[in-house]
């Protein structure tokens, strides 16, 4: 289901920065959140993810992108620095939470509709 709202995309030149936001609101306890990047005409790839204990990045964005989340604002962020033309595409927010007080637990997945990033001169 779609209960995530991305924002912050836009058109920038190479080397510039953008900060994407993913608003998820209250009533959730996501244990895993991630940003996916889908270049035009290509499959989506996970570029960054975050849990309570770890963050992970696709090699191509390491050192440039930073994923974070603010539970007070109920928003996840992707700070994108030194953007490159290959970063162009749609960025989707993804989140998973567990449901149930005892086993078997169930995963609930959420997606946003995406925000467009274009990096071009």
Coordinates of N, CA and C in Angstrom, one line a residue, residues 34-109:
X34 N 14.2 2.4 3.1 CA 15.2 2.4 2.1 C 14.7 3.4 1.0
X35 N 15.7 3.8 0.2 CA 15.5 4.6 -1.0 C 15.9 3.8 -2.2
X36 N 15.0 3.7 -3.2 CA 15.3 3.0 -4.4 C 15.4 4.1 -5.6
X37 N 16.3 3.8 -6.5 CA 16.5 4.6 -7.6 C 16.2 3.9 -8.9
X38 N 15.3 4.4 -9.7 CA 15.0 3.8 -11.0 C 15.4 4.8 -12.1
X39 N 16.5 4.5 -12.8 CA 16.9 5.3 -13.9 C 15.9 5.1 -15.1
X40 N 15.8 6.1 -15.9 CA 14.8 5.9 -17.1 C 15.1 4.7 -17.8
X41 N 14.0 3.9 -18.0 CA 14.1 2.7 -18.8 C 14.9 1.5 -18.2
X42 N 15.2 1.6 -16.9 CA 15.9 0.6 -16.2 C 15.2 0.1 -15.0
X43 N 15.6 -1.0 -14.4 CA 15.0 -1.5 -13.2 C 15.5 -0.7 -12.0
X44 N 14.6 -0.7 -11.0 CA 14.9 0.0 -9.8 C 16.0 -0.7 -9.0
X45 N 16.8 0.1 -8.3 CA 17.9 -0.4 -7.5 C 17.9 0.3 -6.1
X46 N 18.2 -0.5 -5.1 CA 18.3 0.1 -3.8 C 19.5 0.9 -3.7
X47 N 19.4 2.2 -3.3 CA 20.6 3.0 -3.2 C 21.0 3.2 -1.8
X48 N 20.1 3.1 -0.9 CA 20.4 3.3 0.6 C 19.3 2.7 1.4
X49 N 19.7 2.2 2.6 CA 18.7 1.7 3.5 C 19.2 2.0 4.9
X50 N 18.2 1.9 5.8 CA 18.5 2.3 7.2 C 17.7 1.4 8.1
X51 N 18.3 1.0 9.2 CA 17.6 0.3 10.3 C 18.0 1.0 11.6
X52 N 17.6 0.4 12.7 CA 18.0 1.0 14.0 C 19.5 0.9 14.3
X53 N 20.1 0.0 13.6 CA 21.5 -0.3 13.9 C 22.5 -0.1 12.7
X54 N 22.0 0.1 11.5 CA 22.8 0.1 10.4 C 22.3 0.9 9.2
X55 N 23.2 1.4 8.4 CA 22.9 2.0 7.2 C 23.8 1.3 6.1
X56 N 23.2 1.3 4.9 CA 23.9 0.6 3.8 C 23.7 1.5 2.5
X57 N 24.7 1.5 1.7 CA 24.7 2.3 0.5 C 25.1 1.5 -0.7
X58 N 24.6 1.8 -1.8 CA 25.1 1.3 -3.1 C 26.4 1.9 -3.3
X59 N 27.3 1.1 -3.9 CA 28.7 1.6 -4.1 C 28.8 2.9 -4.8
X60 N 27.9 3.1 -5.8 CA 28.0 4.3 -6.6 C 27.6 5.5 -5.9
X61 N 27.0 5.4 -4.7 CA 26.6 6.6 -4.0 C 27.3 6.8 -2.7
X62 N 28.2 5.8 -2.3 CA 28.9 5.9 -1.1 C 29.8 7.2 -1.1
X63 N 29.7 7.9 0.0 CA 30.5 9.1 0.2 C 29.8 10.3 -0.4
X64 N 28.7 10.1 -1.1 CA 27.9 11.2 -1.6 C 26.5 11.3 -1.0
X65 N 25.9 10.2 -0.8 CA 24.5 10.2 -0.2 C 24.5 9.8 1.2
X66 N 23.6 10.4 2.0 CA 23.4 10.0 3.4 C 21.9 9.8 3.7
X67 N 21.6 8.7 4.2 CA 20.2 8.4 4.6 C 20.1 8.6 6.1
X68 N 18.9 9.1 6.4 CA 18.6 9.4 7.8 C 17.1 9.4 8.0
X69 N 16.7 9.3 9.3 CA 15.3 9.4 9.5 C 15.1 10.2 10.9
X70 N 13.9 10.8 10.9 CA 13.6 11.6 12.1 C 12.2 11.1 12.5
X71 N 12.1 10.4 13.6 CA 10.9 9.8 14.1 C 10.0 10.9 14.7
X72 N 10.5 12.0 15.1 CA 9.7 13.1 15.6 C 8.9 13.7 14.4
X73 N 9.6 14.0 13.4 CA 9.0 14.5 12.2 C 8.3 13.4 11.3
X74 N 8.6 12.2 11.7 CA 8.1 11.0 10.9 C 8.5 11.2 9.4
X75 N 9.7 11.4 9.2 CA 10.2 11.6 7.9 C 11.6 11.0 7.7
X76 N 11.8 10.3 6.6 CA 13.1 9.8 6.2 C 13.7 10.7 5.2
X77 N 15.0 10.8 5.2 CA 15.7 11.7 4.2 C 16.7 11.0 3.5
X78 N 17.0 11.6 2.3 CA 18.2 11.2 1.5 C 18.9 12.4 1.1
X79 N 20.0 12.7 1.7 CA 20.8 13.9 1.3 C 21.7 13.4 0.2
X80 N 21.6 14.1 -0.9 CA 22.4 13.7 -2.1 C 23.3 14.8 -2.5
X81 N 24.6 14.6 -2.3 CA 25.6 15.6 -2.7 C 26.4 15.2 -3.9
X82 N 27.0 16.1 -4.5 CA 27.8 15.9 -5.7 C 27.0 15.0 -6.7
X83 N 25.9 15.4 -7.0 CA 25.0 14.7 -7.9 C 25.6 14.5 -9.3
X84 N 25.4 13.4 -9.9 CA 25.9 13.1 -11.2 C 24.8 12.8 -12.2
X85 N 25.0 12.9 -13.5 CA 24.0 12.6 -14.4 C 23.4 11.2 -14.3
X86 N 24.2 10.2 -13.9 CA 23.7 8.9 -13.7 C 22.8 8.7 -12.5
X87 N 22.7 9.8 -11.7 CA 21.7 9.8 -10.5 C 20.3 10.1 -11.0
X88 N 20.2 10.5 -12.2 CA 18.9 10.9 -12.8 C 17.9 9.7 -12.7
X89 N 16.7 10.0 -12.3 CA 15.7 9.0 -12.3 C 14.7 9.3 -11.2
X90 N 13.8 8.3 -11.0 CA 12.8 8.4 -10.0 C 13.3 7.7 -8.7
X91 N 13.1 8.4 -7.6 CA 13.5 7.9 -6.3 C 12.2 7.5 -5.5
X92 N 12.2 6.3 -5.0 CA 11.0 5.8 -4.3 C 11.4 5.5 -2.9
X93 N 10.5 5.8 -2.0 CA 10.7 5.5 -0.6 C 10.0 4.2 -0.3
X94 N 10.7 3.4 0.5 CA 10.2 2.0 0.9 C 10.3 1.8 2.3
X95 N 9.4 1.1 2.9 CA 9.4 0.9 4.4 C 8.7 -0.4 4.7
X96 N 9.2 -1.1 5.8 CA 8.6 -2.3 6.2 C 8.5 -2.3 7.7
X97 N 7.4 -2.8 8.2 CA 7.1 -3.0 9.6 C 6.6 -4.3 9.9
X98 N 6.8 -4.8 11.1 CA 6.3 -6.1 11.5 C 5.0 -5.9 12.2
X99 N 4.1 -6.8 12.0 CA 2.8 -6.8 12.7 C 2.6 -8.1 13.4
X100 N 2.0 -8.0 14.6 CA 1.8 -9.1 15.4 C 2.5 -9.1 16.7
X101 N 1.9 -9.6 17.8 CA 2.5 -9.6 19.1 C 3.2 -10.9 19.4
X102 N 3.0 -11.9 18.5 CA 3.7 -13.2 18.7 C 3.8 -13.8 17.3
X103 N 4.7 -14.8 17.3 CA 4.9 -15.5 16.0 C 3.7 -16.3 15.6
X104 N 3.4 -16.4 14.3 CA 4.2 -15.8 13.2 C 3.9 -14.3 13.0
X105 N 4.9 -13.5 12.8 CA 4.8 -12.1 12.5 C 4.6 -11.9 11.0
X106 N 4.1 -10.8 10.7 CA 3.9 -10.5 9.3 C 4.6 -9.2 8.9
X107 N 5.1 -9.2 7.7 CA 5.7 -7.9 7.2 C 4.7 -7.1 6.4
X108 N 4.7 -5.9 6.7 CA 3.8 -4.9 5.9 C 4.7 -4.0 5.1
X109 N 4.6 -3.9 3.8 CA 5.4 -3.1 3.0 C 4.7 -1.9 2.5

